[in-house]
Amino acid sequence: MATTLSSGAAAELPIRSQSVRTRRPPTTSRPEPPLPRSESTSRAEASRPHRRSSQRSASGATAAAATTTATATSSRHHHHPSQQQQQYHQQSDMSAAAAAASAAPHGHAAAGDDHRNGADAGTSTHRSATGTTKQRYRTVIPAPSGNYAFIKTIGQGSMGKVKLAKKEGTNELVACKIIERVSPDDGRQSREEREKADAAREDRNAREAAIVSLLNHQYICGLRDNLRTRWHWYMLFEYVNGGQMLDYIISHGKLKEKQARKFARQIASAVDYCHRNSIVHRDLKIENILISKTGDIKIIDFGLSNLFSPEEDRKLKTYCGSLYFAAPELLQARPYTGPEVDVWSFGVVLFVLVCGKVPFDDQYMPALHQKIKKGAVDYPNWLSSECKHLISRMLVTDPKQRATMHEVMNHPWMLKGYNGPPDNYLPRREPLTLPLDPEVISQMTGFKFGPPEYITAELTKRIKSPKYQAAVRRLEKERERPEPIPKDAEKKRGFGFDFYKRRNSVTSKDTLTATSSEGLPLGDDPLNAFDPLISIYYLVREKLERERNHVHIDLQQPSKAQQPPSSSQTQMPVPPSPVVRPKEKHSLADIVPPQPVHNAEPRSRQRTRSHSEDQPREPIKSGLLSPDMIPPKKESTAAGILRRLSTRDRRKEPPATANSTDGKPPIRGSMSMRAKSLGHARRESIQMRRAKREAEAAAQQASQTTEPQRSYQSHHQSVREETDAELVDSDVRAGETSGGSNERLEPEDPDLVKPVFLKGIFSVSTTSTRPLPEIRADIKRVLRMLGVDFTEIKGGFSCLHTPSINHAERQPTVMTEGGNDIEFEILIVKVPIVSLHGVQFKRLAGNTWQYKALAEKIVRELRL
Ligand SMILES: Nc1ncnc2c1ncn2[C@@H]1O[C@H](COP(=O)(O)OP(=O)(O)OP(=O)(O)O)[C@@H](O)[C@H]1O
């Protein structure tokens, strides 16, 4: 149960008072509008075939699906002891103390709020006249931007399900997070308690929707649309289809520092962007980092995020997050500003990336608490001293001594191989001036700021305040200072050495930036995180500008929308730049840039921080080169991915051939994927394009042959990027073919392997040159051996495992939601070009670390 401490209480948080974020008990009694049940959803649900006989209803697939969901919902919503250990939440936030009246929450109240329209959607239960509970499904979400049809469930968090959905008439895929709004009466709470909990949850949902709808960052999963019905919130996010970071780690074990750095820089970029917009995530953990098709990270789940203020007397007091990633001050129930708890969690994430395990672990909760509070970390000796140093600066138990994001981003480990710190992609801003834009004010909803007049009055007060005006003057002075010293010069005079000396005193004076405000401590910078109201004003205004411009601003290219307004009239929208977001690249050739990879991050908008520029900013400044003309730079290339994939331990592979460049055996195929030097990237890119062309020709030839001739081998050779439409088709077909039954499929059936390309590469836990039937047989052997229930589905296996006490491993035992059951898929994917099969794991539900332990065990047992 959530426990509220009195303001400022610094008492130890009793362990039993911890709880998951307010979770709903099983849904049983709420009447649901009589909705037509969609066939395709039934199929999709029924295609989740791991249900045990005890969970199955005799009345066929529909009932089975209903039971399934009810069971899943039920098991998830019970307050399992481990849940209580995993996430905890105490309700008493700054926002709750904010202005009394709340504007309408962000999101669109759908017709579903009217029961008679039957527009509520998603999964929910319905108690019939006979008292039996039935699950109802809705297949289409009538979102403001169009109708979205559900395809299948792709995730399950503590707040609800996440389903893949497709916009009708398009191939656009979204991940729809479905959150219930009202808790049913399970007899455990009084009506008042329930209502209070629902109201608090509603505030959180509104805030999550409001926050994610405003954020605009390439490493943050963007909200496409948002719908609220009587019973549910539907948040339609961009679909991130490269898998979870967790799977990546299961696949690769610990990452090489170089690879971890790339991800860490992206996380830092996103987190710093949030902080400079007065937003703290509060639930940073490995599960909330997904990987996109292009190999970049996307942070998800802002369900626990909130606004923060640098003011001492406006500290946050909600203690939430995942225990393994939680800062010690949260365990001690101490009020906190905000960013420092994210820095700690980020430190834990970084440790997981480079070590493949959590830094603090104990199966006995009080001991785990003690370890976190003590902050003693065992660093493996193979970790570089710079990496150790950075993590040790992030995992400082005293939040005042802990590294700031500024320090993290400028740490030598972060800079290694790069020209500067990660870019946070903040749009260029100017200090606010009066009058304020009423349209912007009217859209500042979802945060309980109060009515527009109140917001206007408060903002005016802040802008006129001596503190703000002094900050503006300081900024102006900063901007008048001469240009910063070139980066090379920084290196020459020993920047790295200086860094260590002043690590605890990073202030505005330490920053290398002369023209930017970004080195200023939070609260001194009038442009970033000065005050939550001001930050939200900027964000809303920027969002409106994007919408007015009617173009999707390409996050990887600067556009005029990010240019400073030409006058003090900062509300005036800048004329749209003719930048239309290019369609996401799908082909290998398209995403392999012909450039070295060490300047990893895409050149983005014109930045306010000059010292982080990866390219000279002069041309932009002088107007010689339009910012829109700067080509994006990306490290995350297919070549890079494949190269990394190929550098994995392949002891079991055939001996080296003449193609081997470094004495190690190459992976099968004509081209060596073992190139390690950066200079090889370009060559690889060319080779890959050539190979792709050749393979396409071969595939075309194969398609002209008769059906039997289109053998297993040619299926292997088909090298083609799967489009989203095909992905949808295959997902739907998967539901149709498997139908939730245990029916045996011919092992040679090409449908048994899912032709996933880049998507699969990221989560490939292991690859094999062995024929598909052998791989499948081996997986089945291992699953049976480990007592995992499974059903064959298209492209792999749907698995369910209930860990027994005997199975308990020395692994982190708690972390996220979920009952005992671990639900996951093992997909066999094709790795393009090189005719390999990869085994991909995908967690659907269950305890993260139990899942990780199991997946790793399966990988170990496989003889691929
Ligand atoms: N945009 C997305 N694209 C693809 N998969 C997603 C997306 N968003 C969420 N998921 C999947 O759904 C899962 C749950 O999502 P999310 O973390 O947002 O839910 P939650 O209820 O807030 O979870 P938690 O209990 O971890 O806080 C994720 O772990 C991920 O596997």
mmCIF file of C-alpha atoms and ligand atoms in Angstrom, residues 21 23-24 76 87 154-164 174-179 208 221-222 236-244 247 283 285 287-290 298-304 815-818 842-844 848, ligand 1:
data_model
loop_
_atom_site.group_PDB
_atom_site.id
_atom_site.type_symbol
_atom_site.label_atom_id
_atom_site.label_comp_id
_atom_site.label_asym_id
_atom_site.label_seq_id
_atom_site.Cartn_x
_atom_site.Cartn_y
_atom_site.Cartn_z
ATOM 1 C CA ARG A 21 2.857 1.907 -7.961
ATOM 2 C CA ARG A 23 -1.865 -1.292 -8.856
ATOM 3 C CA ARG A 24 -5.296 -2.351 -9.557
ATOM 4 C CA ARG A 76 -0.657 -8.994 -12.287
ATOM 5 C CA GLN A 87 8.362 -0.946 -6.771
ATOM 6 C CA ILE A 154 3.378 -6.794 -26.963
ATOM 7 C CA GLY A 155 3.962 -5.941 -23.367
ATOM 8 C CA GLN A 156 2.539 -5.935 -19.961
ATOM 9 C CA GLY A 157 3.497 -3.453 -17.318
ATOM 10 C CA SER A 158 2.169 -2.838 -13.870
ATOM 11 C CA MET A 159 -0.202 -0.230 -15.229
ATOM 12 C CA GLY A 160 -1.738 -2.364 -17.913
ATOM 13 C CA LYS A 161 -1.229 -3.938 -21.256
ATOM 14 C CA VAL A 162 0.583 -2.615 -24.231
ATOM 15 C CA LYS A 163 -0.804 -3.679 -27.583
ATOM 16 C CA LEU A 164 0.470 -3.326 -31.073
ATOM 17 C CA VAL A 174 1.756 2.144 -32.702
ATOM 18 C CA ALA A 175 2.188 0.667 -29.266
ATOM 19 C CA CYS A 176 -1.012 1.303 -27.386
ATOM 20 C CA LYS A 177 -0.683 1.453 -23.637
ATOM 21 C CA ILE A 178 -4.002 0.654 -22.034
ATOM 22 C CA ILE A 179 -4.486 1.834 -18.506
ATOM 23 C CA GLU A 208 2.042 10.941 -17.985
ATOM 24 C CA CYS A 221 9.428 7.218 -27.227
ATOM 25 C CA GLY A 222 7.008 9.733 -28.656
ATOM 26 C CA LEU A 236 -0.623 5.517 -28.565
ATOM 27 C CA PHE A 237 3.133 5.575 -28.700
ATOM 28 C CA GLU A 238 5.460 5.177 -31.576
ATOM 29 C CA TYR A 239 6.166 1.493 -31.906
ATOM 30 C CA VAL A 240 9.717 0.674 -30.959
ATOM 31 C CA ASN A 241 10.467 -2.588 -32.633
ATOM 32 C CA GLY A 242 14.090 -3.322 -31.924
ATOM 33 C CA GLY A 243 13.368 -5.044 -28.632
ATOM 34 C CA GLN A 244 14.217 -4.265 -25.072
ATOM 35 C CA ASP A 247 16.961 -8.636 -24.275
ATOM 36 C CA ASP A 283 11.587 5.051 -13.153
ATOM 37 C CA LYS A 285 15.569 1.064 -15.407
ATOM 38 C CA GLU A 287 13.266 -2.489 -18.830
ATOM 39 C CA ASN A 288 12.268 1.032 -19.714
ATOM 40 C CA ILE A 289 14.875 1.332 -22.382
ATOM 41 C CA LEU A 290 13.884 -0.043 -25.738
ATOM 42 C CA LYS A 298 14.101 4.959 -26.751
ATOM 43 C CA ILE A 299 13.140 5.646 -23.188
ATOM 44 C CA ILE A 300 9.608 4.624 -22.327
ATOM 45 C CA ASP A 301 7.269 4.720 -19.384
ATOM 46 C CA PHE A 302 6.863 8.168 -17.948
ATOM 47 C CA GLY A 303 4.160 6.819 -15.669
ATOM 48 C CA LEU A 304 6.059 7.879 -12.585
ATOM 49 C CA MET A 815 12.378 -5.694 -9.760
ATOM 50 C CA THR A 816 9.193 -5.165 -11.551
ATOM 51 C CA GLU A 817 5.658 -6.162 -11.645
ATOM 52 C CA GLY A 818 4.353 -9.550 -12.223
ATOM 53 C CA LYS A 842 10.990 -11.292 -25.800
ATOM 54 C CA ARG A 843 9.575 -10.903 -22.358
ATOM 55 C CA LEU A 844 5.833 -10.389 -22.241
ATOM 56 C CA THR A 848 12.364 -9.229 -15.052
HETATM 57 N N1 LIG B 1 6.458 2.081 -27.615
HETATM 58 C C1 LIG B 1 6.626 0.789 -27.399
HETATM 59 N N2 LIG B 1 7.033 -0.013 -28.389
HETATM 60 C C2 LIG B 1 7.194 -1.342 -28.179
HETATM 61 N N3 LIG B 1 6.967 -1.942 -27.009
HETATM 62 C C3 LIG B 1 6.551 -1.200 -25.973
HETATM 63 C C4 LIG B 1 6.354 0.206 -26.111
HETATM 64 N N4 LIG B 1 5.940 0.693 -24.932
HETATM 65 C C5 LIG B 1 5.884 -0.342 -24.099
HETATM 66 N N5 LIG B 1 6.246 -1.478 -24.701
HETATM 67 C C6 LIG B 1 6.316 -2.816 -24.097
HETATM 68 O O1 LIG B 1 5.373 -2.887 -23.044
HETATM 69 C C7 LIG B 1 6.034 -3.089 -21.794
HETATM 70 C C8 LIG B 1 5.319 -2.328 -20.699
HETATM 71 O O2 LIG B 1 5.292 -0.953 -21.018
HETATM 72 P P1 LIG B 1 5.418 0.197 -19.912
HETATM 73 O O3 LIG B 1 6.726 0.045 -19.194
HETATM 74 O O4 LIG B 1 5.178 1.515 -20.517
HETATM 75 O O5 LIG B 1 4.224 -0.197 -18.959
HETATM 76 P P2 LIG B 1 4.105 0.007 -17.408
HETATM 77 O O6 LIG B 1 2.803 -0.580 -17.014
HETATM 78 O O7 LIG B 1 4.312 1.427 -17.083
HETATM 79 O O8 LIG B 1 5.341 -0.896 -16.934
HETATM 80 P P3 LIG B 1 6.153 -0.956 -15.576
HETATM 81 O O9 LIG B 1 5.405 -1.865 -14.694
HETATM 82 O O10 LIG B 1 7.490 -1.533 -15.981
HETATM 83 O O11 LIG B 1 6.312 0.398 -15.048
HETATM 84 C C9 LIG B 1 7.462 -2.651 -22.024
HETATM 85 O O12 LIG B 1 8.376 -3.307 -21.188
HETATM 86 C C10 LIG B 1 7.690 -3.000 -23.492
HETATM 87 O O13 LIG B 1 8.063 -4.345 -23.642
#
